[in-house]
Amino acid sequence: MVDVLSRRIIDTYNRFAPRDPNQNESISSISYVHRVHKEQKFKKPTKQAVENLFAIKEDVPPVTIAPRRQYPTNSQCNCNSRGVTKPTPNLTNCALKNILKYTPAQKNINLLNRVFNHLSQVYELKKYTYPQVEGTVIKDERVKHAIEKMSVQQFRDTDDNDDEVYNKLLSGNKKRAAKLLRDMRSKLSDFLLRFTSWVLYKLFPCFLKAVVVHPAHVQMLKEASKSNLPMIFLPLHRSHLDYILMSFILLNNDIRSPLVASGDNLRIPFFGSLLRGLGAFFIKRRVDPIMGRKDHIYKAILHTYMNECLRAGHNIEFFLEGGRTRTGKPCMPKYGILSVIVEAVIDGTIEDALLVPVSINYEKLVDGNFVREQLGQAKEMETFGSAIKGIWQVLNSNYGMIRVDFNQPFSLTTLINTFNTNGKIPKPIFNKKLKSNPSSTSLYGTDVVSDEHKNIVESISKHVIYDCANTQAIMSTNAVAFLLLNKYKQGVSMQELVDALDELKTELIAKNREIGFTGDYLDVINYAIEILGPALVMKEKGPSNEDFIKPVSMLPNVIELSYYSNSLMSCYSLDSVIAIALFSLDLKSGIVEQDDLVQASLELCNYLQYEFIFCRPCQSLESNILEAIDCLRNRHHIFTLLDSDKPAQVSMACLDIDDEERVVYNPVQYQLNAKGKEYAFFLRSLLMPLIEAYSVTASSLYKLVDRTVLENELVKDILEEMKSELSSGSLLYEESVSVDPIKNALKLYQRLELLEVHTEKKLKLYYLKENVNNNDSVKKMFEKIDVYRSTQKFDVTIFSYDMKE
C-alpha cells in the first residue's frame, strides 16, 4: 500500500514539477527501487541475452592505442648532451593532468580531505625556507665600490673641494642604495604562498576550464631539484597570469617556488605587496642615467642581489622576452638578467644552474588584447583601479584551457662550454652587426657582462626562445584562427573547415608539434568559435542551410585574430620564407637553381631576423633551409628534382666561414610541380603581411631626408600610409597595419646602416646616416624589400605538368 501511494505521489510530482534538463526522467522511493532490483535479480534471462553474453566473452573488442605523446626534449639539437634529466619511462605516455582537480591519495582519504580537500592540500605541501639576503647585498664590495665611484664622479662635478661635501654625497648615495634595495627585494613567504594557492583553487574554476601539465614534466623537475642547483625557469611571456601559474604549479607539486623578476610597473598599491610576498622582485625596464652617466649603483644592487639569491639556493624565474608579446609570436630575447646569471657561473659565484625553458599557451588570452597598442595608441599603465576592474571582468568570463609544458632542464655550464669550445666564441648567423654603442639604460652593458661573453649570452637566449616556441602546444583557437585567416579569409563551409583542420593536425604532428586539443573536429571547431567570440569569427547559415564560418577580417578585429593565428608561425616561418624567395626569382622557364633559392632565402631570413629565430644557434641556417626544401619537395611536391651533372662547388653562402664548416654540394635544379602550386601559394601568403609592412616602412623613409623625426611621429605617419594603401587596394592584408613590424623594420634598417637613432629622455630620434641621406638610397632599400612583395611573377603558368619523378 505504501509503495502504491509513493508511486502515485511521485508520478504527480513529475507531471507538474519544473524539470531541469540534466535531471533524470523521474525520482523513485527507496522501497520501489529495492523492489525493482529484486524483480530483476530473480528474472530469468532470455535466450538472446544469454547468447549475447557468450558473444561478449568470446569476441575481443578492437583496441585503439593512442599515439605516443611527444616528450619535449631537444633530440634534434646539436648540443643535446646538455640535458640533465631524462623522461620517466612509465610517465611519458600518461594523460595530461588538470591541476585544478585535486584528488587526495587513497591512503590519505579521511573526513578532512573530503570536506576541506583544497585546505588539506595546501596544508600538506612540503615546507621550504626562503632566506632573505638584503644584509649581505648592502655590505658587498661591488655595491660599496659602485657607491664610491658614483660619489667621486659627482664630487668632481662640483666646484667645492671640501671633504664635507664628498662625505655628504657618499652618505646620500648609501641611502639611495638602501632605498633601491628595499624597492627591489622580494619577501617570499611560505604562508602567503599556501594561502594564495587555496584562494586560486577557488578562483581559477570561475574563468578556466582547466590548467593542464604533463605528469612526466613534473616528475622531471622533481628529479632535477635533487641536484641542489638553482633552477632558472624561462617561460614565454603572454600574460600577467604566467608567473602566478608557474608558482601555483610548482608549489602544489612540492618544488621550491622561484623568485620572479617583475617590471616595476607592477609595484602598485596592494597588488605590488602581494606579488612581493609571492616571490616577485621588481626591476626597472629602463635604467635611467644619473646626470648623463650610467647608474652604477642600481646595476650593482641588481647584480649583487641576484648573485646572493642564487648563492642562497633560490630558484629564479624571468622572461627572456622582457614584456608580454603583442603579436602572439615570441619576441626577440633581452639579455640583461641572463647575462648576470652567466657571469655568476663563469666567475664561480655558483657552481652551475639548470635552465628550464617553459612554454605556456592560452585558448583565450586572459589579459584581453593589444589592438590599441598595435594601432599606435599609448600603453595604459597598470593602476589599482585597472587591476580591480580587470579581475572582475576575468572572473565573469570564460577563457577555456591553459597548457603549460616544461622543457628538459639543462646545465648552464654545459651550454656555455658548447658555445665557447677552446675559447672560440660562436659566430653570429649573419655577418653584419648592429654598430651602436652599448645603451646606458640597459643592464646588458660592459660593466655587467664582459664583451667576450656577450655572444655566449645571446646564443643561449636565442636557443631557449627557439626551444620554447617549438614545444608550445597548439590550442584549438590557434588552429581555427590560423585556417580562417590564412586559407579561408572569405569564409568556408563547416565541412571544408573540418577537413582542413584534420589536414592541419596531420601536418603539425609531422612537424613534431604538440597538439593541445582532441576529440571530434566538429566539436573542436564549435568550441573554438565560442571561445574566440563573434567579434572575431562569425557563424552563419549558408545557401543550403549548412553552417558557414567567416573570420572578421577588418580592422581592428583582424589584429586580435592574427594574435591567435601567429602561434603557428614558428611551424611555418622557414617554409614561408622559401616560398616567398621562390616567387622573387626569375621563373619563366619553370626551373629553379638550388643555390639561387638558398641565397634568396638567406637574404630574406636576414631581413626578418627581428621577427623569427629560424634555427638554433648551434645549427646551420643554410642546412635547415636545404632540409626544408627537401621536405617541400618530398611531402608537398612543390618541386621535382632534376638530374645535374655539373661539378661540385662550395656554397656561396658559406664563403665567409672556416674551411671545415663550408658546405660542398653538386649544383641542383628543381622543376616547379603543378601538384604543389596551391600549397606554395598558401605558404607565400603567411608572411606577406610582414613583407608589406617592411616595404611600406622602407618607402616612408624619404620623410627622413634632411630631417630628424621622433619615433612616435614616424610610426604614426607609416600607419597612416598603410591605411591609405589598404583603402586603395595596394595593400592586400589588413593585419599588415600594426606597430610591431614597423618598429622591427626600423631596427633592421638601423642594422643595415641606413638609419641612425639618438635616445634622450626616453625619446628616440630617427634620421638617415650622412652617406645615405638622399632619395636614391631610400629607393634602393625599398627595391630590395619590395622585390619579395611584387606580384608580377606570381603566375600559375610557371608550374609545369611535365614531371620527372
CSV table of N, CA and C in Angstrom, one decimal, residues 149-292:
chain,number,residue,atom,x,y,z
A,149,LYS,N,82.3,55.1,-6.5
A,149,LYS,CA,82.6,55.5,-7.9
A,149,LYS,C,81.6,56.7,-8.2
A,150,MET,N,80.3,56.5,-7.9
A,150,MET,CA,79.3,57.5,-8.2
A,150,MET,C,79.6,58.8,-7.4
A,151,SER,N,80.0,58.6,-6.1
A,151,SER,CA,80.2,59.8,-5.3
A,151,SER,C,81.4,60.6,-5.8
A,152,VAL,N,82.5,59.9,-6.2
A,152,VAL,CA,83.6,60.6,-6.8
A,152,VAL,C,83.3,61.3,-8.1
A,153,GLN,N,82.5,60.7,-8.9
A,153,GLN,CA,82.1,61.4,-10.2
A,153,GLN,C,81.3,62.6,-9.9
A,154,GLN,N,80.4,62.5,-8.9
A,154,GLN,CA,79.5,63.7,-8.5
A,154,GLN,C,80.4,64.8,-7.9
A,155,PHE,N,81.4,64.4,-7.1
A,155,PHE,CA,82.2,65.3,-6.4
A,155,PHE,C,83.1,66.1,-7.4
A,156,ARG,N,83.6,65.4,-8.4
A,156,ARG,CA,84.4,66.1,-9.4
A,156,ARG,C,83.6,67.2,-10.2
A,157,ASP,N,82.2,66.9,-10.3
A,157,ASP,CA,81.4,67.9,-11.0
A,157,ASP,C,81.1,69.1,-10.2
A,158,THR,N,81.4,69.1,-8.9
A,158,THR,CA,81.2,70.3,-8.0
A,158,THR,C,82.4,71.2,-8.0
A,159,ASP,N,82.2,72.4,-7.7
A,159,ASP,CA,83.3,73.4,-7.6
A,159,ASP,C,83.9,73.4,-6.2
A,160,ASP,N,83.3,72.7,-5.3
A,160,ASP,CA,83.8,72.7,-3.9
A,160,ASP,C,84.7,71.5,-3.6
A,161,ASN,N,85.8,71.7,-3.1
A,161,ASN,CA,86.8,70.7,-2.8
A,161,ASN,C,86.8,70.3,-1.3
A,162,ASP,N,85.8,70.7,-0.6
A,162,ASP,CA,85.7,70.4,0.8
A,162,ASP,C,85.3,68.9,1.0
A,163,ASP,N,86.0,68.2,2.0
A,163,ASP,CA,85.7,66.8,2.3
A,163,ASP,C,84.3,66.6,2.8
A,164,GLU,N,83.8,67.6,3.4
A,164,GLU,CA,82.4,67.5,3.9
A,164,GLU,C,81.4,67.3,2.8
A,165,VAL,N,81.7,68.0,1.7
A,165,VAL,CA,80.8,67.8,0.5
A,165,VAL,C,80.8,66.4,0.0
A,166,TYR,N,82.0,65.8,-0.1
A,166,TYR,CA,82.2,64.4,-0.5
A,166,TYR,C,81.5,63.5,0.4
A,167,ASN,N,81.7,63.7,1.7
A,167,ASN,CA,81.0,62.8,2.7
A,167,ASN,C,79.5,62.9,2.6
A,168,LYS,N,79.0,64.1,2.3
A,168,LYS,CA,77.6,64.3,2.1
A,168,LYS,C,77.1,63.5,0.9
A,169,LEU,N,77.8,63.6,-0.2
A,169,LEU,CA,77.4,62.8,-1.4
A,169,LEU,C,77.5,61.3,-1.2
A,170,LEU,N,78.5,60.9,-0.4
A,170,LEU,CA,78.7,59.5,-0.1
A,170,LEU,C,77.5,59.0,0.7
A,171,SER,N,77.1,59.8,1.7
A,171,SER,CA,76.0,59.4,2.6
A,171,SER,C,74.7,59.3,1.8
A,172,GLY,N,74.5,60.3,0.9
A,172,GLY,CA,73.3,60.3,0.1
A,172,GLY,C,73.2,59.1,-0.8
A,173,ASN,N,74.3,58.7,-1.4
A,173,ASN,CA,74.4,57.5,-2.3
A,173,ASN,C,74.1,56.2,-1.5
A,174,LYS,N,74.6,56.2,-0.3
A,174,LYS,CA,74.4,55.0,0.5
A,174,LYS,C,72.9,54.9,0.8
A,175,LYS,N,72.3,56.0,1.2
A,175,LYS,CA,70.8,56.0,1.4
A,175,LYS,C,70.0,55.6,0.2
A,176,ARG,N,70.5,56.1,-0.9
A,176,ARG,CA,69.8,55.7,-2.2
A,176,ARG,C,70.0,54.3,-2.5
A,177,ALA,N,71.2,53.7,-2.2
A,177,ALA,CA,71.4,52.3,-2.5
A,177,ALA,C,70.5,51.4,-1.6
A,178,ALA,N,70.3,51.8,-0.3
A,178,ALA,CA,69.4,51.1,0.6
A,178,ALA,C,68.0,51.2,0.1
A,179,LYS,N,67.6,52.4,-0.4
A,179,LYS,CA,66.2,52.5,-0.9
A,179,LYS,C,66.0,51.7,-2.1
A,180,LEU,N,66.9,51.7,-3.0
A,180,LEU,CA,66.8,50.9,-4.2
A,180,LEU,C,66.6,49.4,-3.9
A,181,LEU,N,67.4,48.9,-2.9
A,181,LEU,CA,67.3,47.5,-2.4
A,181,LEU,C,65.9,47.2,-1.8
A,182,ARG,N,65.4,48.2,-1.0
A,182,ARG,CA,64.1,48.0,-0.4
A,182,ARG,C,63.0,47.9,-1.4
A,183,ASP,N,63.1,48.7,-2.5
A,183,ASP,CA,62.1,48.7,-3.5
A,183,ASP,C,62.2,47.5,-4.4
A,184,MET,N,63.4,46.9,-4.5
A,184,MET,CA,63.6,45.8,-5.4
A,184,MET,C,63.3,44.5,-4.7
A,185,ARG,N,63.6,44.3,-3.5
A,185,ARG,CA,63.7,43.0,-2.9
A,185,ARG,C,62.4,42.2,-2.8
A,186,SER,N,62.5,40.9,-2.8
A,186,SER,CA,61.3,40.1,-2.6
A,186,SER,C,61.2,39.7,-1.1
A,187,LYS,N,59.9,39.4,-0.7
A,187,LYS,CA,59.7,39.0,0.6
A,187,LYS,C,58.9,37.7,0.6
A,188,LEU,N,59.4,36.7,-0.1
A,188,LEU,CA,58.8,35.4,-0.4
A,188,LEU,C,58.4,34.8,0.9
A,189,SER,N,57.1,34.5,1.0
A,189,SER,CA,56.5,33.9,2.3
A,189,SER,C,55.9,32.6,2.0
A,190,ASP,N,56.2,31.6,2.8
A,190,ASP,CA,55.6,30.3,2.6
A,190,ASP,C,54.2,30.3,3.0
A,191,PHE,N,53.8,31.0,4.0
A,191,PHE,CA,52.4,31.1,4.4
A,191,PHE,C,51.6,31.8,3.4
A,192,LEU,N,52.1,32.9,2.8
A,192,LEU,CA,51.3,33.6,1.8
A,192,LEU,C,51.2,32.7,0.5
A,193,LEU,N,52.2,32.0,0.2
A,193,LEU,CA,52.1,31.1,-1.0
A,193,LEU,C,51.0,30.0,-0.8
A,194,ARG,N,50.9,29.5,0.4
A,194,ARG,CA,49.9,28.5,0.7
A,194,ARG,C,48.5,29.1,0.7
A,195,PHE,N,48.4,30.2,1.3
A,195,PHE,CA,47.1,30.9,1.4
A,195,PHE,C,46.6,31.3,0.0
A,196,THR,N,47.5,31.8,-0.8
A,196,THR,CA,47.1,32.2,-2.2
A,196,THR,C,46.8,31.0,-3.0
A,197,SER,N,47.5,29.9,-2.8
A,197,SER,CA,47.2,28.7,-3.5
A,197,SER,C,45.8,28.2,-3.2
A,198,TRP,N,45.4,28.3,-2.0
A,198,TRP,CA,44.0,27.9,-1.6
A,198,TRP,C,43.0,28.8,-2.3
A,199,VAL,N,43.3,30.1,-2.3
A,199,VAL,CA,42.4,31.1,-3.0
A,199,VAL,C,42.2,30.8,-4.4
A,200,LEU,N,43.4,30.5,-5.1
A,200,LEU,CA,43.4,30.2,-6.5
A,200,LEU,C,42.6,28.9,-6.9
A,201,TYR,N,42.6,28.0,-6.0
A,201,TYR,CA,41.8,26.8,-6.2
A,201,TYR,C,40.4,27.1,-6.3
A,202,LYS,N,40.0,28.2,-5.6
A,202,LYS,CA,38.6,28.6,-5.6
A,202,LYS,C,38.3,29.5,-6.8
A,203,LEU,N,39.3,30.4,-7.2
A,203,LEU,CA,39.0,31.4,-8.2
A,203,LEU,C,39.2,30.8,-9.7
A,204,PHE,N,40.2,30.0,-9.9
A,204,PHE,CA,40.5,29.6,-11.2
A,204,PHE,C,39.4,28.9,-11.9
A,205,PRO,N,38.6,28.0,-11.2
A,205,PRO,CA,37.5,27.4,-11.9
A,205,PRO,C,36.4,28.4,-12.3
A,206,CYS,N,36.4,29.6,-11.8
A,206,CYS,CA,35.4,30.6,-12.2
A,206,CYS,C,35.5,31.1,-13.6
A,207,PHE,N,36.8,31.0,-14.2
A,207,PHE,CA,37.0,31.5,-15.5
A,207,PHE,C,37.9,30.6,-16.4
A,208,LEU,N,38.3,29.5,-15.8
A,208,LEU,CA,39.1,28.5,-16.6
A,208,LEU,C,38.5,27.1,-16.5
A,209,LYS,N,38.5,26.4,-17.6
A,209,LYS,CA,38.1,25.0,-17.6
A,209,LYS,C,39.1,24.1,-17.1
A,210,ALA,N,40.4,24.4,-17.4
A,210,ALA,CA,41.5,23.5,-16.9
A,210,ALA,C,42.8,24.2,-17.1
A,211,VAL,N,43.8,23.8,-16.2
A,211,VAL,CA,45.2,24.2,-16.4
A,211,VAL,C,45.9,22.8,-16.4
A,212,VAL,N,46.4,22.5,-17.5
A,212,VAL,CA,47.0,21.1,-17.7
A,212,VAL,C,48.5,21.1,-17.8
A,213,VAL,N,49.1,20.1,-17.2
A,213,VAL,CA,50.5,19.9,-17.3
A,213,VAL,C,50.7,18.4,-17.6
A,214,HIS,N,51.9,18.0,-18.0
A,214,HIS,CA,52.2,16.6,-18.2
A,214,HIS,C,52.9,16.0,-16.9
A,215,PRO,N,52.4,14.9,-16.4
A,215,PRO,CA,53.0,14.3,-15.2
A,215,PRO,C,54.5,14.0,-15.3
A,216,ALA,N,54.9,13.7,-16.5
A,216,ALA,CA,56.3,13.4,-16.7
A,216,ALA,C,57.2,14.7,-16.5
A,217,HIS,N,56.6,15.8,-16.9
A,217,HIS,CA,57.3,17.1,-16.7
A,217,HIS,C,57.5,17.4,-15.3
A,218,VAL,N,56.5,17.2,-14.5
A,218,VAL,CA,56.6,17.4,-13.0
A,218,VAL,C,57.6,16.5,-12.4
A,219,GLN,N,57.5,15.3,-12.7
A,219,GLN,CA,58.5,14.3,-12.2
A,219,GLN,C,59.9,14.7,-12.6
A,220,MET,N,60.1,15.1,-13.8
A,220,MET,CA,61.4,15.6,-14.3
A,220,MET,C,61.9,16.7,-13.5
A,221,LEU,N,61.1,17.7,-13.1
A,221,LEU,CA,61.5,18.8,-12.3
A,221,LEU,C,61.9,18.4,-10.9
A,222,LYS,N,61.1,17.4,-10.4
A,222,LYS,CA,61.5,16.9,-9.0
A,222,LYS,C,62.8,16.2,-9.0
A,223,GLU,N,63.1,15.5,-10.1
A,223,GLU,CA,64.4,14.8,-10.2
A,223,GLU,C,65.5,15.9,-10.3
A,224,ALA,N,65.3,16.9,-11.1
A,224,ALA,CA,66.3,18.0,-11.3
A,224,ALA,C,66.5,18.7,-10.0
A,225,SER,N,65.5,18.9,-9.2
A,225,SER,CA,65.6,19.7,-7.9
A,225,SER,C,66.5,18.9,-6.9
A,226,LYS,N,66.7,17.6,-7.1
A,226,LYS,CA,67.6,16.8,-6.2
A,226,LYS,C,69.0,17.2,-6.4
A,227,SER,N,69.4,17.9,-7.5
A,227,SER,CA,70.8,18.2,-7.7
A,227,SER,C,71.2,19.3,-6.8
A,228,ASN,N,70.3,20.0,-6.1
A,228,ASN,CA,70.6,21.2,-5.3
A,228,ASN,C,71.2,22.3,-6.0
A,229,LEU,N,71.0,22.4,-7.3
A,229,LEU,CA,71.4,23.5,-8.1
A,229,LEU,C,70.2,24.4,-8.3
A,230,PRO,N,70.5,25.7,-8.3
A,230,PRO,CA,69.3,26.6,-8.6
A,230,PRO,C,68.7,26.4,-10.0
A,231,MET,N,67.4,26.4,-10.1
A,231,MET,CA,66.7,26.2,-11.4
A,231,MET,C,66.3,27.6,-11.8
A,232,ILE,N,66.6,27.9,-13.1
A,232,ILE,CA,66.2,29.1,-13.7
A,232,ILE,C,65.1,28.9,-14.7
A,233,PHE,N,63.8,29.2,-14.3
A,233,PHE,CA,62.7,29.0,-15.2
A,233,PHE,C,62.5,30.1,-16.2
A,234,LEU,N,62.4,29.8,-17.5
A,234,LEU,CA,62.4,30.8,-18.5
A,234,LEU,C,61.1,30.6,-19.4
A,235,PRO,N,60.0,31.1,-19.0
A,235,PRO,CA,58.8,30.9,-19.7
A,235,PRO,C,58.6,31.9,-20.9
A,236,LEU,N,57.9,31.6,-21.9
A,236,LEU,CA,57.4,32.6,-22.8
A,236,LEU,C,56.4,33.5,-22.1
A,237,HIS,N,56.4,34.7,-22.4
A,237,HIS,CA,55.6,35.7,-21.7
A,237,HIS,C,54.4,36.1,-22.5
A,238,ARG,N,53.2,35.7,-22.1
A,238,ARG,CA,52.0,36.0,-22.8
A,238,ARG,C,51.0,36.8,-21.9
A,239,SER,N,51.0,36.6,-20.6
A,239,SER,CA,50.0,37.2,-19.8
A,239,SER,C,50.6,37.5,-18.4
A,240,HIS,N,49.9,38.4,-17.6
A,240,HIS,CA,50.3,38.6,-16.2
A,240,HIS,C,50.0,37.4,-15.4
A,241,LEU,N,49.2,36.5,-15.9
A,241,LEU,CA,48.9,35.2,-15.2
A,241,LEU,C,50.0,34.2,-15.2
A,242,ASP,N,51.0,34.4,-16.1
A,242,ASP,CA,52.1,33.5,-16.3
A,242,ASP,C,52.8,33.1,-15.0
A,243,TYR,N,53.3,34.2,-14.3
A,243,TYR,CA,54.1,33.9,-13.1
A,243,TYR,C,53.3,33.4,-12.0
A,244,ILE,N,52.0,33.7,-11.9
A,244,ILE,CA,51.1,33.2,-10.9
A,244,ILE,C,50.9,31.7,-11.1
A,245,LEU,N,50.7,31.3,-12.4
A,245,LEU,CA,50.5,29.9,-12.7
A,245,LEU,C,51.8,29.1,-12.4
A,246,MET,N,52.9,29.7,-12.8
A,246,MET,CA,54.2,28.9,-12.5
A,246,MET,C,54.3,28.6,-11.0
A,247,SER,N,54.2,29.6,-10.2
A,247,SER,CA,54.3,29.4,-8.8
A,247,SER,C,53.3,28.5,-8.2
A,248,PHE,N,52.1,28.6,-8.7
A,248,PHE,CA,51.0,27.7,-8.3
A,248,PHE,C,51.3,26.2,-8.7
A,249,ILE,N,51.8,26.0,-9.9
A,249,ILE,CA,52.1,24.6,-10.3
A,249,ILE,C,53.2,24.0,-9.5
A,250,LEU,N,54.3,24.8,-9.3
A,250,LEU,CA,55.5,24.3,-8.6
A,250,LEU,C,55.2,24.1,-7.2
A,251,LEU,N,54.5,25.0,-6.5
A,251,LEU,CA,54.2,24.9,-5.1
A,251,LEU,C,53.4,23.6,-4.9
A,252,ASN,N,52.4,23.4,-5.7
A,252,ASN,CA,51.5,22.2,-5.4
A,252,ASN,C,52.0,20.9,-5.9
A,253,ASN,N,53.3,20.9,-6.4
A,253,ASN,CA,54.0,19.7,-6.7
A,253,ASN,C,55.3,19.6,-5.9
A,254,ASP,N,55.3,20.3,-4.8
A,254,ASP,CA,56.4,20.2,-3.8
A,254,ASP,C,57.8,20.6,-4.4
A,255,ILE,N,57.8,21.6,-5.3
A,255,ILE,CA,59.0,22.1,-5.9
A,255,ILE,C,59.2,23.5,-5.4
A,256,ARG,N,60.4,23.9,-5.0
A,256,ARG,CA,60.7,25.2,-4.4
A,256,ARG,C,60.2,26.3,-5.4
A,257,SER,N,59.4,27.2,-4.8
A,257,SER,CA,58.9,28.3,-5.6
A,257,SER,C,60.0,29.3,-6.0
A,258,PRO,N,60.0,29.9,-7.2
A,258,PRO,CA,61.1,30.8,-7.6
A,258,PRO,C,60.8,32.2,-7.2
A,259,LEU,N,61.9,33.0,-7.1
A,259,LEU,CA,61.8,34.4,-7.1
A,259,LEU,C,61.6,34.9,-8.6
A,260,VAL,N,60.7,35.8,-8.8
A,260,VAL,CA,60.2,36.2,-10.1
A,260,VAL,C,60.6,37.6,-10.4
A,261,ALA,N,61.4,37.9,-11.5
A,261,ALA,CA,61.8,39.2,-11.9
A,261,ALA,C,60.5,39.9,-12.5
A,262,SER,N,60.1,40.9,-11.9
A,262,SER,CA,58.9,41.6,-12.4
A,262,SER,C,59.2,43.1,-12.7
A,263,GLY,N,58.5,43.6,-13.7
A,263,GLY,CA,58.7,45.0,-14.1
A,263,GLY,C,58.2,45.9,-12.9
A,264,ASP,N,58.9,47.1,-12.7
A,264,ASP,CA,58.5,47.9,-11.6
A,264,ASP,C,57.1,48.6,-11.9
A,265,ASN,N,56.5,48.4,-13.1
A,265,ASN,CA,55.2,49.0,-13.4
A,265,ASN,C,54.1,48.2,-12.6
A,266,LEU,N,54.5,47.0,-12.1
A,266,LEU,CA,53.6,46.2,-11.3
A,266,LEU,C,53.7,46.5,-9.8
A,267,ARG,N,54.5,47.5,-9.4
A,267,ARG,CA,54.7,47.8,-8.0
A,267,ARG,C,53.6,48.9,-7.6
A,268,ILE,N,52.3,48.4,-7.7
A,268,ILE,CA,51.2,49.3,-7.4
A,268,ILE,C,50.6,48.9,-6.0
A,269,PRO,N,49.9,49.8,-5.4
A,269,PRO,CA,49.3,49.6,-4.1
A,269,PRO,C,48.6,48.2,-4.0
A,270,PHE,N,48.8,47.5,-2.9
A,270,PHE,CA,48.3,46.2,-2.5
A,270,PHE,C,48.8,45.1,-3.4
A,271,PHE,N,48.6,45.2,-4.7
A,271,PHE,CA,49.0,44.1,-5.6
A,271,PHE,C,50.5,44.0,-5.7
A,272,GLY,N,51.2,45.1,-5.6
A,272,GLY,CA,52.6,45.1,-5.5
A,272,GLY,C,53.1,44.3,-4.3
A,273,SER,N,52.5,44.6,-3.2
A,273,SER,CA,52.9,44.0,-1.9
A,273,SER,C,52.6,42.5,-2.0
A,274,LEU,N,51.4,42.2,-2.6
A,274,LEU,CA,51.0,40.7,-2.7
A,274,LEU,C,52.0,40.0,-3.6
A,275,LEU,N,52.4,40.6,-4.7
A,275,LEU,CA,53.3,39.9,-5.6
A,275,LEU,C,54.7,39.8,-4.9
A,276,ARG,N,55.1,40.8,-4.2
A,276,ARG,CA,56.4,40.7,-3.5
A,276,ARG,C,56.4,39.5,-2.5
A,277,GLY,N,55.3,39.3,-1.8
A,277,GLY,CA,55.2,38.2,-0.9
A,277,GLY,C,55.1,36.8,-1.6
A,278,LEU,N,54.7,36.8,-2.9
A,278,LEU,CA,54.7,35.6,-3.6
A,278,LEU,C,56.0,35.4,-4.4
A,279,GLY,N,57.0,36.2,-4.2
A,279,GLY,CA,58.3,36.0,-4.8
A,279,GLY,C,58.8,37.0,-5.8
A,280,ALA,N,58.0,38.0,-6.1
A,280,ALA,CA,58.4,39.0,-7.1
A,280,ALA,C,59.5,39.9,-6.6
A,281,PHE,N,60.5,40.2,-7.3
A,281,PHE,CA,61.4,41.3,-7.1
A,281,PHE,C,61.4,42.2,-8.3
A,282,PHE,N,61.3,43.5,-8.0
A,282,PHE,CA,61.0,44.5,-9.0
A,282,PHE,C,62.2,45.1,-9.6
A,283,ILE,N,62.3,45.1,-10.9
A,283,ILE,CA,63.4,45.7,-11.6
A,283,ILE,C,62.9,46.7,-12.6
A,284,LYS,N,63.7,47.7,-12.9
A,284,LYS,CA,63.3,48.7,-13.9
A,284,LYS,C,63.5,48.2,-15.3
A,285,ARG,N,62.5,48.5,-16.1
A,285,ARG,CA,62.6,48.2,-17.5
A,285,ARG,C,63.7,48.9,-18.2
A,286,ARG,N,63.9,50.2,-17.8
A,286,ARG,CA,65.0,51.0,-18.3
A,286,ARG,C,65.7,51.6,-17.1
A,287,VAL,N,67.1,51.6,-17.2
A,287,VAL,CA,67.9,52.1,-16.1
A,287,VAL,C,68.2,53.6,-16.5
A,288,ASP,N,67.5,54.5,-16.0
A,288,ASP,CA,67.7,55.9,-16.3
A,288,ASP,C,69.1,56.4,-15.9
A,289,PRO,N,69.8,57.1,-16.8
A,289,PRO,CA,71.1,57.7,-16.4
A,289,PRO,C,71.0,58.7,-15.3
A,290,ILE,N,72.0,58.8,-14.5
A,290,ILE,CA,72.1,59.8,-13.4
A,290,ILE,C,73.1,60.9,-13.9
A,291,MET,N,72.6,62.1,-14.1
A,291,MET,CA,73.4,63.2,-14.6
A,291,MET,C,74.2,62.8,-15.8
A,292,GLY,N,73.5,62.1,-16.7
A,292,GLY,CA,74.1,61.7,-18.0
A,292,GLY,C,75.0,60.6,-18.0
